Coordinates of C-alpha atoms and ligand atoms in Angstrom, one line a residue:
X29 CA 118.8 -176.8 -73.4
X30 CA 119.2 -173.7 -76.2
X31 CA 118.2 -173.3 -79.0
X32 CA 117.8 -170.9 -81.4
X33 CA 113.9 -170.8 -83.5
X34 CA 113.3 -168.6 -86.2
X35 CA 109.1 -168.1 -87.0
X36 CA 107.2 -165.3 -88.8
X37 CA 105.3 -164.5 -85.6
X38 CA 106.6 -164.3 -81.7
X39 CA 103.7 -164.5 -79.2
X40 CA 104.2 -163.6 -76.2
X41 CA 101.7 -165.0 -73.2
X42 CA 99.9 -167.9 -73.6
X43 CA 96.1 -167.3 -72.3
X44 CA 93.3 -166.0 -74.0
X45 CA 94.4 -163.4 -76.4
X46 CA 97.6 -165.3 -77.6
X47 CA 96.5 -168.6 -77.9
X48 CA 93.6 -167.6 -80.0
X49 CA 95.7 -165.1 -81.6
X50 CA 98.5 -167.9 -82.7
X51 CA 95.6 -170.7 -83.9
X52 CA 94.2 -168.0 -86.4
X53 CA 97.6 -166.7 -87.7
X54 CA 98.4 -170.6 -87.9
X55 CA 95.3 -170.7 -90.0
X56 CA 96.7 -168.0 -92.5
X57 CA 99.7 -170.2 -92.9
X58 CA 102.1 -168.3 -90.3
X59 CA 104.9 -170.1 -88.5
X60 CA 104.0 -168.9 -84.7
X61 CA 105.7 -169.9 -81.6
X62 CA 103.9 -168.8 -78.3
X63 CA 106.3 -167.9 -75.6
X64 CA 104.8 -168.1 -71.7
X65 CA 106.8 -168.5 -68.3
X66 CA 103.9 -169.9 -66.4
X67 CA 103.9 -173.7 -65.5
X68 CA 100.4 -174.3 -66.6
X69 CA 98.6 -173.1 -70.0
X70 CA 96.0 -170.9 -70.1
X71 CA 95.6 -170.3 -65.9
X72 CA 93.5 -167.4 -65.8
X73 CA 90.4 -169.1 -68.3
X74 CA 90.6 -172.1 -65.9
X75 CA 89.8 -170.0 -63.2
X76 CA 87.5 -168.1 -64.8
X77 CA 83.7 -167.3 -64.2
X78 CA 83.9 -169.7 -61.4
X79 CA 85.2 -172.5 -63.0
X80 CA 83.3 -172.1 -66.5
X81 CA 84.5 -169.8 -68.2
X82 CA 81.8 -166.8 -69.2
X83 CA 83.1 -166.5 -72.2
X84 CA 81.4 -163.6 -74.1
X85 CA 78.3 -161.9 -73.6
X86 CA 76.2 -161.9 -76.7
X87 CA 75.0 -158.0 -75.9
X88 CA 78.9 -156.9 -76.1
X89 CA 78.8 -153.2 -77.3
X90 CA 81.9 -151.0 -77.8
X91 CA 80.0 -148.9 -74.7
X92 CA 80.6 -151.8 -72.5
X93 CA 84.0 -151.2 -72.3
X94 CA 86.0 -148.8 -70.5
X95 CA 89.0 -146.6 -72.5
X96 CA 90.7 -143.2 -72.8
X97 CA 89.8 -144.1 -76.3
X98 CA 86.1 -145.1 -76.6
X99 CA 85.8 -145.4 -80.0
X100 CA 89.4 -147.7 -80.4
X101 CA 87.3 -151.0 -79.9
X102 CA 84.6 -150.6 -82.1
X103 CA 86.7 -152.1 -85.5
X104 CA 87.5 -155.0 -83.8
X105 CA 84.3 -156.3 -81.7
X106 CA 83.0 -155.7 -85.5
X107 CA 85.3 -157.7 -87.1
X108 CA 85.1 -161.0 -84.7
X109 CA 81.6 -160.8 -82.5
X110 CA 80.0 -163.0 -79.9
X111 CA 78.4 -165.0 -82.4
X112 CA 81.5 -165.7 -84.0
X113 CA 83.3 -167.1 -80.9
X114 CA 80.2 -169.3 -80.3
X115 CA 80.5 -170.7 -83.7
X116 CA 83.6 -171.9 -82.5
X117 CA 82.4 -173.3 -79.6
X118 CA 79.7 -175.2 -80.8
X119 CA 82.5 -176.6 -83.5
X120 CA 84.3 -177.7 -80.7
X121 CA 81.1 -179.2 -79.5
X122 CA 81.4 -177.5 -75.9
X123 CA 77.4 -177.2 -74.0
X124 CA 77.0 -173.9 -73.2
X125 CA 73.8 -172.3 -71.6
X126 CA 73.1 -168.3 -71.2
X127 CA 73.1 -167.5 -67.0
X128 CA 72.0 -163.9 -67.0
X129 CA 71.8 -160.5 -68.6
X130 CA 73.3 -162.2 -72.5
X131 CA 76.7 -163.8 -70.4
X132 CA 77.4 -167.4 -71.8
X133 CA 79.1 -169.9 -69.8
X134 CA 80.1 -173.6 -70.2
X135 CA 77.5 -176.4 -69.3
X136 CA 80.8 -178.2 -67.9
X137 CA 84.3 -176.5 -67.1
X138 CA 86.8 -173.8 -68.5
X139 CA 89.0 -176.8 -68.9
X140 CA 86.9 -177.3 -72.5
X141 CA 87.8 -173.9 -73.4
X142 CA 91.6 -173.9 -72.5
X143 CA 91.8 -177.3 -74.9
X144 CA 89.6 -175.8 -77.7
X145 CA 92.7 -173.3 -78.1
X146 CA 95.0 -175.3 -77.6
X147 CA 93.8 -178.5 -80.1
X148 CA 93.3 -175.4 -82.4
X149 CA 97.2 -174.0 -81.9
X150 CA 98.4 -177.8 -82.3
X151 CA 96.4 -178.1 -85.4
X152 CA 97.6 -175.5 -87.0
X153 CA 101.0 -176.3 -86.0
X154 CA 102.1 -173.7 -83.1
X155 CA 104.6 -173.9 -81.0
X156 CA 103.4 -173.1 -77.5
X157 CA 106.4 -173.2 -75.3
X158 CA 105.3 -172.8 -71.3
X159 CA 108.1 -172.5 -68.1
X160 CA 110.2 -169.9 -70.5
X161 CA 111.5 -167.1 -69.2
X162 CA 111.5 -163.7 -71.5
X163 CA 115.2 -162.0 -70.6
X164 CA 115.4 -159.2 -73.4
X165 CA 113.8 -158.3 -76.0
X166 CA 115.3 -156.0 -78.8
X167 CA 114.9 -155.4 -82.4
X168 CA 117.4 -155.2 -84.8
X169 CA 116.4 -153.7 -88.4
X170 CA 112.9 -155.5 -88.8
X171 CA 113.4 -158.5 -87.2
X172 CA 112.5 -159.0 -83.1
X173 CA 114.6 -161.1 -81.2
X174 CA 113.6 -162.8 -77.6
X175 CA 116.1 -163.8 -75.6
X176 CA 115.0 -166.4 -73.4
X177 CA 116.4 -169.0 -70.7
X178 CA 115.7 -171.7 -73.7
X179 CA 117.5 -169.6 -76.0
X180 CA 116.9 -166.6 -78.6
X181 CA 113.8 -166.5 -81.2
X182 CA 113.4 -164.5 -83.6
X183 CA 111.0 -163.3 -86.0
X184 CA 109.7 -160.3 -88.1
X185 CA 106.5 -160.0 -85.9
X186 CA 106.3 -160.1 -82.6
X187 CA 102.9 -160.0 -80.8
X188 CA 102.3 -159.2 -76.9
X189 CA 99.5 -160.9 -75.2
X190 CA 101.0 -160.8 -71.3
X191 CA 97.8 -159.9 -70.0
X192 CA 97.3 -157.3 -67.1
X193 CA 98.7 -156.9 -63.7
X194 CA 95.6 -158.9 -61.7
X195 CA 96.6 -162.1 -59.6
X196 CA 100.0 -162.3 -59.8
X197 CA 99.7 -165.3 -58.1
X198 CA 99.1 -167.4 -61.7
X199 CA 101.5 -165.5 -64.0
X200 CA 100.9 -161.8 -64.3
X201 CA 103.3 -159.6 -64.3
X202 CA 104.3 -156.2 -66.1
X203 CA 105.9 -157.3 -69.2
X204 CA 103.9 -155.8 -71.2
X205 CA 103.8 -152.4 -70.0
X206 CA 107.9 -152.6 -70.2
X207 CA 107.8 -153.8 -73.9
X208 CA 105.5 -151.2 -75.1
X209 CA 107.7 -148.2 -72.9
X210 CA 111.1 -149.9 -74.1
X211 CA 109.5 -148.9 -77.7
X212 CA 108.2 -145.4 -77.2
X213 CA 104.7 -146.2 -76.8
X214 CA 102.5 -144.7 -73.8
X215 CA 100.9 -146.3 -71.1
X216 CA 97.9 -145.0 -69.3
X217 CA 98.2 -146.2 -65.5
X218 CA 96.9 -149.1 -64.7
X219 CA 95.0 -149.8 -62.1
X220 CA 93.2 -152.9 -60.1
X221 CA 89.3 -153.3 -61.5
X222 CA 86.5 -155.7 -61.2
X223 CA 87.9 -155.5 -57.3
X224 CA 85.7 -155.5 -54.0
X225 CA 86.1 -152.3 -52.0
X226 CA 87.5 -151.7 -48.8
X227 CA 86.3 -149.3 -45.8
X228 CA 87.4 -148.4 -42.5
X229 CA 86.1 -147.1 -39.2
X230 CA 82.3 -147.4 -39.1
X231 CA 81.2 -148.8 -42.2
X232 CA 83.8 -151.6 -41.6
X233 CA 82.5 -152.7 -38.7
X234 CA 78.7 -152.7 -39.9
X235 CA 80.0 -154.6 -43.1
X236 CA 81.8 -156.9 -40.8
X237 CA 79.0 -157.6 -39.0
X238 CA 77.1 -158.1 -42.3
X239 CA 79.4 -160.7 -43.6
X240 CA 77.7 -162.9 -46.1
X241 CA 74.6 -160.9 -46.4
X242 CA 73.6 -160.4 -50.6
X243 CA 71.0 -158.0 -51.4
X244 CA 70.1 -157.0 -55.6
X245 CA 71.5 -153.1 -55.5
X246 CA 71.9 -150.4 -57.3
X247 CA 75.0 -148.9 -57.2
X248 CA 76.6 -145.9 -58.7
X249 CA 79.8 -143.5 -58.3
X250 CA 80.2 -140.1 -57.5
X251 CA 80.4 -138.5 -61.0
X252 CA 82.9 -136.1 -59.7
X253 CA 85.6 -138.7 -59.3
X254 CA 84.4 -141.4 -61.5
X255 CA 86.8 -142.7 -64.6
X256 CA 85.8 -141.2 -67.4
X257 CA 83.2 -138.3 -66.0
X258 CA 84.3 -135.9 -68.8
X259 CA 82.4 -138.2 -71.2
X260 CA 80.2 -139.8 -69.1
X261 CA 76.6 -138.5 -70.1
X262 CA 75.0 -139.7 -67.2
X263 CA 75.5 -141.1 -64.0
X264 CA 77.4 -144.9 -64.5
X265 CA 75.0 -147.2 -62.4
X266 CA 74.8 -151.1 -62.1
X267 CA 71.9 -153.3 -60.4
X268 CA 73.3 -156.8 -59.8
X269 CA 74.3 -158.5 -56.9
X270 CA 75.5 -156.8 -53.6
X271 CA 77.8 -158.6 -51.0
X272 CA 78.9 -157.2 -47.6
X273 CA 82.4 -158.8 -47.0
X274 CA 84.7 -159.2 -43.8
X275 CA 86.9 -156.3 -45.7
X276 CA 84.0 -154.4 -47.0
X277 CA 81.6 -155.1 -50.0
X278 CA 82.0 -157.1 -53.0
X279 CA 79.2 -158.9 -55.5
X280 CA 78.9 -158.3 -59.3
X281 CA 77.3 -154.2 -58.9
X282 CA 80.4 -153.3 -56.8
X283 CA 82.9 -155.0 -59.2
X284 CA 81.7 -153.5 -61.9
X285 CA 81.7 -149.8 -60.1
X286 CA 85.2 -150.3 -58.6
X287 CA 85.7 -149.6 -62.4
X288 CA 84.5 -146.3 -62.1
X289 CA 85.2 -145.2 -58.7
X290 CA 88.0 -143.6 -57.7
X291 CA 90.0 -142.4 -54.8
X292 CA 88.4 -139.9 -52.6
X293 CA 85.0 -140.6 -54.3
X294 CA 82.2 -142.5 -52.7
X295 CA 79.6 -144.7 -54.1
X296 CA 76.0 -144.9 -53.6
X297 CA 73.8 -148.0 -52.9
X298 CA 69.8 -148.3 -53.8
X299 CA 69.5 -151.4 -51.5
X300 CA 66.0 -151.8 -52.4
X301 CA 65.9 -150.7 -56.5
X302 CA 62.8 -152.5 -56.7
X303 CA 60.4 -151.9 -53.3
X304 CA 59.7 -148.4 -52.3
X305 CA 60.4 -148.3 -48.9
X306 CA 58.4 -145.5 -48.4
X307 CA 55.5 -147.0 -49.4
X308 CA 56.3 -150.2 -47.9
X309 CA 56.3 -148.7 -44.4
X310 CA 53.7 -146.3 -45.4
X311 CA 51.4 -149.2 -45.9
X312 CA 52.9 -151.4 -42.6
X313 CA 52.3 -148.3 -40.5
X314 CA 48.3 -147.9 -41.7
X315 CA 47.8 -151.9 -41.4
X316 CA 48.1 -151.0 -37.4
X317 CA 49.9 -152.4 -35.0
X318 CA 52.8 -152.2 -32.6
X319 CA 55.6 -152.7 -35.2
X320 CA 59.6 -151.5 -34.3
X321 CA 60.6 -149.7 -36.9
X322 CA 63.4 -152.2 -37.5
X323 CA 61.5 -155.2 -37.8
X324 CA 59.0 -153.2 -40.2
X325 CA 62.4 -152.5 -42.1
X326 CA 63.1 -156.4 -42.2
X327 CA 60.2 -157.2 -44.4
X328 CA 62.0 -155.1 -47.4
X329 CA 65.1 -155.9 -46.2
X330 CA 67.6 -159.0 -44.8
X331 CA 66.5 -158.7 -41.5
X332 CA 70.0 -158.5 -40.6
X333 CA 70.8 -155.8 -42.5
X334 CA 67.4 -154.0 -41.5
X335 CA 68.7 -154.3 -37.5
X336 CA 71.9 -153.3 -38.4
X337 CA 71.1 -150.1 -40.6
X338 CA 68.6 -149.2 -37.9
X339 CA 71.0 -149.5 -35.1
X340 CA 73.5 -147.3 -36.8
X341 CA 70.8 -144.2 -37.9
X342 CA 69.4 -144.7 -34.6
X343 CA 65.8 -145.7 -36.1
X344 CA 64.2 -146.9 -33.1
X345 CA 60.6 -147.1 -31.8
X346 CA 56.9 -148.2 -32.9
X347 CA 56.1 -147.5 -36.3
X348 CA 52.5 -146.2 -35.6
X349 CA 54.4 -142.8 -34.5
X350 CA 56.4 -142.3 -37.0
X351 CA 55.5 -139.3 -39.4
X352 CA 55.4 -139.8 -43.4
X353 CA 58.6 -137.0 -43.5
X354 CA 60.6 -139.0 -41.0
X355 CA 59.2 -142.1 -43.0
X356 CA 60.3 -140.8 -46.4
X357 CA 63.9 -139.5 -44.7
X358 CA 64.4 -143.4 -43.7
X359 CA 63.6 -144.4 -47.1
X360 CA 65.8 -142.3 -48.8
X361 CA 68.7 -143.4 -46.7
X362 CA 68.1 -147.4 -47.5
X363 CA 67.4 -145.6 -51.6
X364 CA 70.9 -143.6 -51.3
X365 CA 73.4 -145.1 -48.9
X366 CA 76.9 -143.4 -49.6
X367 CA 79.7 -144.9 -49.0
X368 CA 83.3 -143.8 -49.0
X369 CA 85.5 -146.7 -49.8
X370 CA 89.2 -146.5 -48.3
X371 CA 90.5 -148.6 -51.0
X372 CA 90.2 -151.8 -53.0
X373 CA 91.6 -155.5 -52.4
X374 CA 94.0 -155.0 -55.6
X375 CA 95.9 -156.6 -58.1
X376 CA 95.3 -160.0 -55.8
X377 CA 91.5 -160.4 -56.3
X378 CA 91.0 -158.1 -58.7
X379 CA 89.5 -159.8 -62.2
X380 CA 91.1 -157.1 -64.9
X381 CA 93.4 -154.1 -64.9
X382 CA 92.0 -151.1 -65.9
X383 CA 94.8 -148.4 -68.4
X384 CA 97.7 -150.2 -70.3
X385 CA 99.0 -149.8 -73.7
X386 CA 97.6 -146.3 -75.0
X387 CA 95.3 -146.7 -77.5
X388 CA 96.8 -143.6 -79.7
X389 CA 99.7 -145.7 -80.0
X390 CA 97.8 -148.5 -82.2
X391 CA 96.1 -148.9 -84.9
X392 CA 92.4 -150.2 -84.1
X393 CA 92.1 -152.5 -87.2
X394 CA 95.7 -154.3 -86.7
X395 CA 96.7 -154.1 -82.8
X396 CA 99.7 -152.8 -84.3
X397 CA 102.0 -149.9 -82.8
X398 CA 101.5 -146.7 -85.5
X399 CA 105.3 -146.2 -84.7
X400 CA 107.0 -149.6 -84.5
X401 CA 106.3 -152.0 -87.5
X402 CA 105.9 -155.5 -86.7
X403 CA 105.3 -154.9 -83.1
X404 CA 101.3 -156.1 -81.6
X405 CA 99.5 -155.5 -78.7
X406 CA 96.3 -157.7 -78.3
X407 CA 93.7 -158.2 -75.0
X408 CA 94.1 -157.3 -71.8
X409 CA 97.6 -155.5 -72.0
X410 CA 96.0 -152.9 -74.1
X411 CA 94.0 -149.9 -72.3
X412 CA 90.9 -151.4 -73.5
X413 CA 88.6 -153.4 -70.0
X414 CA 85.9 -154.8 -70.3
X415 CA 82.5 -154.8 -67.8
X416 CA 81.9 -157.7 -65.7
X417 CA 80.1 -160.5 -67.9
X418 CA 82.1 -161.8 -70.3
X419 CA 83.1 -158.6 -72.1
X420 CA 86.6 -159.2 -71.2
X421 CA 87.2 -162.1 -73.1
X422 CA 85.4 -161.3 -75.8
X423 CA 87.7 -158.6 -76.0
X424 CA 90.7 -161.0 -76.0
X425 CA 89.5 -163.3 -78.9
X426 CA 88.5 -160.2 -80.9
X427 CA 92.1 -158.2 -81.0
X428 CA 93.7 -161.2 -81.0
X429 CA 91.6 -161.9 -84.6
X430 CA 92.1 -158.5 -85.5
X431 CA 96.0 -158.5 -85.4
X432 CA 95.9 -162.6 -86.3
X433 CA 94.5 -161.2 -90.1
X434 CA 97.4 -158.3 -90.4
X435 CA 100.4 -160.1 -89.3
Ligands
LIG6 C1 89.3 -164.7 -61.2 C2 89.0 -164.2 -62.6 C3 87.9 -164.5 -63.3 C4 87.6 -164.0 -64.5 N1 86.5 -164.4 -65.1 C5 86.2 -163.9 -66.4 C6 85.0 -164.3 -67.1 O1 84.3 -165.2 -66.7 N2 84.8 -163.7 -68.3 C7 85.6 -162.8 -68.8 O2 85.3 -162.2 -69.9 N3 86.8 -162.4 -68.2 C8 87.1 -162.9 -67.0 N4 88.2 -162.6 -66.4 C9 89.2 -161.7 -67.1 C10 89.9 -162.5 -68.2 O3 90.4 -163.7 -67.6 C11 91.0 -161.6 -68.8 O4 90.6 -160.4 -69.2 C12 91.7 -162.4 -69.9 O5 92.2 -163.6 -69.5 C13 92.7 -161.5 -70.6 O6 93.4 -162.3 -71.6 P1 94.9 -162.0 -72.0 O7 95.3 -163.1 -72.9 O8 95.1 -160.6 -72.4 O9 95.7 -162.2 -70.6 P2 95.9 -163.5 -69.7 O10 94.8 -164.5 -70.0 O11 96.1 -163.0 -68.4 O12 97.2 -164.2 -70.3 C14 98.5 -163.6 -70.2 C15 99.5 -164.6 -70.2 O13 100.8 -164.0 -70.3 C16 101.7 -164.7 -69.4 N5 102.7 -163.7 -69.0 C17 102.6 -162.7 -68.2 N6 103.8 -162.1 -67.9 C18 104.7 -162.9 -68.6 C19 106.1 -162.8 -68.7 N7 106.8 -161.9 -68.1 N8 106.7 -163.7 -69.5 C20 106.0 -164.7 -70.2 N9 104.7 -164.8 -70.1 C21 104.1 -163.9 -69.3 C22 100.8 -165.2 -68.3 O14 101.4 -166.3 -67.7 C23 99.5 -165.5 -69.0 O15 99.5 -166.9 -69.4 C24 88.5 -163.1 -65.1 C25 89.7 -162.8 -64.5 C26 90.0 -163.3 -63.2 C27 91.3 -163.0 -62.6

């Protein structure tokens, strides 16, 4: 049926960033109706740090996030921080527990943070309306009006929270992006991140082989073609989780380089950060013994992935004759195994999207566009992405606060 709403605020996208947006600028006394064209609310926090939700990290720093702009999220992880989004969740009297390295996570399900926003838009009187379809939207003098297949809103603010490009699968698409272009601003390309990597020819087929083997890493990428490398300071490293994949590899350190890396550029792998395997062998080799080099290698590493790495570098033989330089030559292979990726999976697996709205074009206190009054960009759209670990959220609840108290 049509119909035709006027409010004080138009959101556009109902997950994180606009739902919490709309509850707060409900708070302030605002009239906002939350526009979405996905079938169920709030898809991508359901599905979210494995079905509960990580959502902040309580170490969140501006340099945990990745931007042409470093310095445009620092006003806003100010103005709303992890503590402050834990108040809330405590209000709302979810369980929550702390897994690893400061990322917080339900006790119980995402589900309890999808109705947390949700109670909160209700009770401040939102409209959220799902399964509507954005046609055009144009602006006329100062007010905004969205045409939709349930008829035209309008209002004097309109506030874009359509997320990135990732899963399209569950609602994403590129609205965003076309809304900030249709109005002059700039977009820096985005790009698929928090992705596993691809390979091809050899390394595929040892990954392939390796499928389902996890090892702690450390893994960095080529400063020469990383994101970023005329700022970075030092080499961008992670040490996490490591997964070889039917594809290629995956786990939380190769997410969170796939950030980084870029075409052309490889990416190195410590898979032992913590064991010299130097001295390791070292010390096998003087404990005597017949000992093949490989199954020596299988007491530092999975013994699948010792075998493997062995049968590729052609390390073969007893131990006992093996010199300390052709011992320390093997150790710094398994210290500093580079790898070329071919590509990534992409927008289908990938967690985030990496670019979006250019950060030049906003101002960092207001998510508002220097150029177009009235007219917000707020989480993920905006060329602001987050590290693995709950950064990416907090992100969301924080711009979405930020532009909540200016609209
Ligand atoms: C599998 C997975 C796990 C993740 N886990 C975590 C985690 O544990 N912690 C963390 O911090 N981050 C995590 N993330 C990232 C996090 O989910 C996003 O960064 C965050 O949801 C971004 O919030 P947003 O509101 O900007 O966008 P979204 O939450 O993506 O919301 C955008 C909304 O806009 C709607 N929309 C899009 N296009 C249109 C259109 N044309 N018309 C109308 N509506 C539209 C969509 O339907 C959607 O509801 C994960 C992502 C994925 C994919």
């Amino acid at each position: 049926m049509s119909e035709s709403r006027t409010y004080d605020v138009i959101t556009l996208g109902a997950g994180a960033a606009g739902l919490f947006f709309a509850a707060e600028a409900g708070r302030r006394g605002k009239r906002v109706v939350v526009i979405d064209h996905a079938k169920k609310i709030g898809e991508k926090i359901r599905i979210s740090g494995g079905g509960r939700c990580n959502f902040t990290n309580i170490h969140t720093k501006p340099e945990n996030f990745l931007s042409q702009n470093p310095k445009f999220a620092i006003s806003a992880l100010r103005g709303f921080t992890p503590q402050d989004f834990i108040g809330r969740v405590e209000k709302a009297g979810i369980a929550w527990h702390e897994k690893k390295l400061g990322q917080l996570f339900c006790d119980d399900s995402a589900q309890q943070i999808i109705d947390m926003l949700v109670d909160d838009c209700r009770a401040q009187g939102v409209v959220i309306r799902m399964e509507t379809a954005v046609e055009k939207v144009s602006r006329d003098g100062e007010i905004y009006h969205v045409s939709t297949d349930a008829g035209t809103f309008t209002a004097p603010a309109l506030v874009v929270a359509t997320g990135g490009k990732s899963i399209p699968k569950i609602g994403a698409t590129g609205l965003g992006y076309q809304l900030a272009e249709q109005f002059g601003l700039d977009i820096i390309e985005p790009r698929p991140a928090l992705v596993p990597l691809t390979f091809s020819g050899d390394v595929l087929e040892m990954t392939k082989g390796l499928a389902g083997v996890s090892v702690e890493a450390r893994v960095s990428a080529d400063p020469e073609t990383q994101f970023g490398k005329r700022k970075a300071k030092r080499r961008t490293e992670f040490s996490e989780g490591f997964l070889f994949t039917h594809r290629g590899l995956s786990g939380p350190s190769i997410l969170q380089i796939s950030s980084y890396w870029r075409e052309g550029g490889s990416v190195t792998v410590n898979l032992s950060p913590e064991k010299s395997v130097y001295d390791a062998l070292r010390q096998r080799r003087a404990a005597g013994g017949k000992v093949e080099v490989h199954t020596a290698l299988g007491e530092v590493l999975p013994k699948r992935l010792a075998t493997s790495l062995a049968a590729s570098e052609g390390w073969r033989g007893n131990l006992a004759d093996w010199s300390d330089a052709k011992i320390d030559a093997l150790a710094q292979r398994v210290h500093g195994w580079a790898v070329k990726p071919a590509g990534s999976e992409g927008y289908r697996t990938a967690e985030v999207t990496l670019g979006g709205v250019d950060t030049n074009g906003l101002n960092s206190r207001t998510m508002e566009a220097n150029s177009v009054p009235g007219l917000y960009f707020i989480g993920e759209v905006v060329d602001v992405t987050g590290w693995l670990g709950g950064y990416n959220f907090q992100w969301a609840w924080a711009s979405g606060f930020a532009a909540a108290q200016a609209v």
